[in-house]
Amino acid sequence: MQLPHFKYHAPRSINTLNALIEKMKGQAIIMAGGTELIPRMKMRLIQPENLISILKIKELEHIKIKKDKKIEIGATVRIDNLVNFFKENRPFNAIFQAANMVGSQQIRNMATIGGNILQNTRCKYYNRTLQWQNIMPPCHKRGGNICYAVKNSKRCFAVYQGDMAAPLIVLNGKGEFLFDKNFIQKPLEDIFTGNGAMPFNVGKGVLIKFILPQPEDGLISTYKKYRIRDGMDFPIAGVAVAIKIKNKKIDDIKICLTGVSSAPVVIKDIKDFISEKKLTDKLIHEISEIVYNQAHPVENTDGDINKRRYMIKQMTFEAIKELIDGYDK
Amino acid sequence: MTVMINKGVKKRLITLNINDRDYHVIIDDRDTLLYILRDKLMLTGTKDACGVGECGACTVLVDGKAVLSCLMLAIDGQGKKITTVEGLAKDGKLTDLQKAFIQYGAIQCGYCTSGMLMSVVGLFNTNPNPTKNDIKKAIEGNICRCTGYNKIIDAIEAVKDKRLKDKNDR
């Protein structure tokens, strides 16, 4: 399969990147690893006039632990490097788990953290060949006004299936964006719109790096992923959990879902629910029930929706149980 | 890098280091590494199958790591050390891994084999003593539709055991 024609640019510094973006006036697309963008281009879902590869910008490819113990992850750090960096790192175990389950080894060697976070939403009625696109009237995501997944829907339900966003969100990660020569930090959950057709509200901003805060005492995290095959597949449901344990009680908890909506779903009202309660299996079941009630997948990817929703409950239970049981060991 | 104009489409002259040899090729910006390998350089050992990064048949090594040549732009291969399946055997002599694939019947139709071999070479580059799970994980992106996975894993384990034994004997 040939790619459509485009002009290739490879700036070597953030300043040149900025200048290029200004010159292109929105007529360019930024590529890092290319593992998501190139298939989309081959299917003619996008046909950019200019393609800016940011792989040659050296400042974007490092992971650093700063003096204040914050961790800075450059946007083009490969997923495989994340696997090695976060191996046996207890507070940030969710990042290791998620990175280790992205695609295949080849994909992990090529794909970058920035590309994984900013990957487009997917739908079995959108990610189709050119022939299919030529026959069927366009859906919301292709500029039309039909939704094949949810009949009579006024909006697009394409699902966000990134693995890395949910773990970074539960660990309070921030993204640093370059907006017209200014660097702006945003909590990661704020960069998603929740609309499948236009999933990100970063405008002309370019993702430069991620910042993870210093892990607090007692912080533990994990990530569970449900997919049809044990390798390669995107999550059709995923749960990231971070818990802070203090005096044998859950002091803080944050849960985020992926693969069930057009954006990662941060579970609401959970911290108040658990406050000062004794840690029992019954409580974990109740937490899983709250999570289940906030997961609303639709029929737009592999797997049955009831099974996907049920798996959210099951994986939440297993994740919390595993974290708590493993805490004292 | 020279830029030429041909019917309004810009072409570039680039140098790719493939199997320790420099190749000068004229490319279009949109050409993937797979296309250049197979259609311009006639290195057809690397196979073209799904084209969207799902099957692993086009796996090559870039700086020692297994990557998918169908998802990599040829222009991004400049300055990198690229190894294809043709670069494994030296002077007509197969590597121990290739011999083990034959010995253990780890090849049926052979279409996945070159990608499979490159993934395994990539694994041994980073981990000389992989467990069975490490091996399975390393080849999870390589689809074999003849369902010969067990024999492939057996062959890889045999190579690992032999290499470790040879190292200890030395």
XYZ file of C-alpha atoms in Angstrom, chain A residues 105-271:
167
model
C 7.607 -5.679 20.328
C 8.122 -4.018 16.940
C 5.438 -1.433 17.740
C 6.943 -0.793 21.196
C 10.350 -0.223 19.557
C 8.889 2.338 17.153
C 5.932 3.995 18.887
C 6.368 6.966 21.215
C 4.581 8.023 24.394
C 3.424 11.290 22.792
C 1.988 9.462 19.792
C 0.282 6.927 22.021
C -1.440 9.630 24.075
C -2.443 11.672 21.023
C -3.624 8.701 18.946
C -6.896 9.269 17.190
C -10.126 7.628 18.276
C -11.095 4.465 16.442
C -14.341 2.891 15.243
C -15.024 -0.252 13.240
C -17.103 1.856 10.867
C -14.385 4.522 10.452
C -11.072 2.635 10.262
C -11.947 1.097 6.926
C -10.433 0.868 3.473
C -10.794 3.515 0.801
C -13.195 1.276 -1.152
C -15.585 1.131 1.806
C -15.316 4.883 2.300
C -16.209 5.441 -1.358
C -19.387 3.367 -1.121
C -20.850 4.388 2.245
C -22.133 7.889 3.088
C -19.678 9.632 5.453
C -20.145 9.331 9.203
C -19.618 12.186 11.716
C -15.892 11.498 11.892
C -15.539 11.768 8.100
C -17.467 15.031 7.959
C -20.961 13.612 7.447
C -23.936 13.378 9.806
C -24.538 9.657 10.257
C -23.360 7.369 13.041
C -23.202 3.687 12.115
C -22.379 2.602 15.664
C -25.210 4.374 17.500
C -28.237 4.791 15.254
C -29.691 8.332 14.960
C -26.850 9.743 17.052
C -26.077 13.431 16.701
C -22.412 12.962 17.659
C -19.483 10.645 17.039
C -18.871 7.772 19.458
C -15.457 6.640 18.126
C -13.572 5.070 21.006
C -10.247 6.214 22.482
C -8.054 3.119 22.760
C -4.720 4.482 23.968
C -3.059 2.419 26.684
C -0.814 5.074 28.217
C -3.291 7.881 28.972
C -5.183 6.149 31.794
C -2.052 5.283 33.870
C -0.600 8.788 33.414
C -3.929 10.346 34.440
C -4.265 8.303 37.648
C -0.680 9.230 38.522
C -1.561 12.931 38.064
C 0.628 13.344 34.988
C 0.719 16.639 33.134
C 1.489 17.373 29.515
C 3.613 20.341 28.479
C 2.516 21.931 25.225
C 4.139 24.495 23.000
C 1.620 27.189 22.007
C 3.092 29.956 19.847
C 6.456 30.020 21.646
C 4.866 29.630 25.094
C 5.128 26.457 27.123
C 1.858 25.579 28.871
C 1.271 22.695 31.261
C -2.106 20.958 31.354
C -3.355 18.017 33.433
C -3.686 15.146 30.966
C -7.410 14.614 31.569
C -8.024 18.169 30.305
C -6.664 17.565 26.813
C -9.586 15.315 25.806
C -12.869 16.696 24.473
C -14.939 13.503 24.761
C -16.126 13.992 21.176
C -15.034 11.072 18.981
C -14.812 13.213 15.839
C -12.425 15.785 17.404
C -10.901 13.994 20.394
C -8.334 16.604 21.545
C -8.663 20.225 22.554
C -5.001 21.126 22.203
C -5.558 23.365 19.180
C -2.240 24.260 17.589
C -0.328 23.108 20.668
C 2.536 20.669 20.211
C 3.105 18.105 22.911
C 6.675 18.451 24.184
C 6.887 16.338 27.315
C 5.063 14.754 30.252
C 5.692 15.538 33.896
C 4.974 13.061 36.658
C 4.916 14.406 40.222
C 7.161 12.962 42.910
C 5.452 9.772 44.168
C 3.979 10.174 47.652
C 4.641 7.592 50.360
C 2.316 4.604 50.096
C 1.469 5.162 46.416
C 0.874 2.012 44.374
C -0.665 1.597 40.943
C -1.560 -0.969 38.319
C -3.193 -1.303 34.902
C -5.421 -4.067 33.532
C -6.248 -4.524 29.883
C -8.951 -6.569 28.167
C -8.423 -7.561 24.546
C -9.371 -10.494 22.329
C -5.815 -11.713 21.637
C -3.128 -11.586 24.287
C -0.806 -9.692 21.971
C -1.068 -6.855 19.446
C -4.648 -5.732 20.120
C -5.868 -2.350 21.309
C -7.675 -2.395 24.664
C -11.415 -2.944 24.262
C -11.602 -2.125 27.964
C -8.832 -0.993 30.295
C -8.585 0.108 33.927
C -5.789 2.039 35.627
C -5.874 2.293 39.414
C -3.648 4.330 41.749
C -4.064 4.015 45.510
C -2.342 5.810 48.366
C -2.267 3.735 51.517
C -1.844 5.352 54.927
C -2.200 3.547 58.266
C -3.641 0.463 56.540
C -6.486 2.500 55.030
C -6.999 3.846 51.537
C -6.064 7.514 51.876
C -6.594 8.358 48.225
C -7.761 6.515 45.125
C -7.951 7.451 41.458
C -9.370 5.198 38.746
C -9.386 5.868 35.020
C -10.854 3.759 32.208
C -9.799 3.470 28.611
C -11.361 1.776 25.572
C -14.945 2.472 26.670
C -15.546 6.060 25.572
C -14.231 8.776 23.256
C -11.871 9.902 26.034
C -10.328 8.277 29.107
C -13.031 8.166 31.823
C -11.930 9.451 35.241
C -14.228 7.831 37.829
C -16.099 10.421 39.911
C -17.225 10.450 43.556
C -15.010 7.564 44.549
C -12.731 9.270 47.067
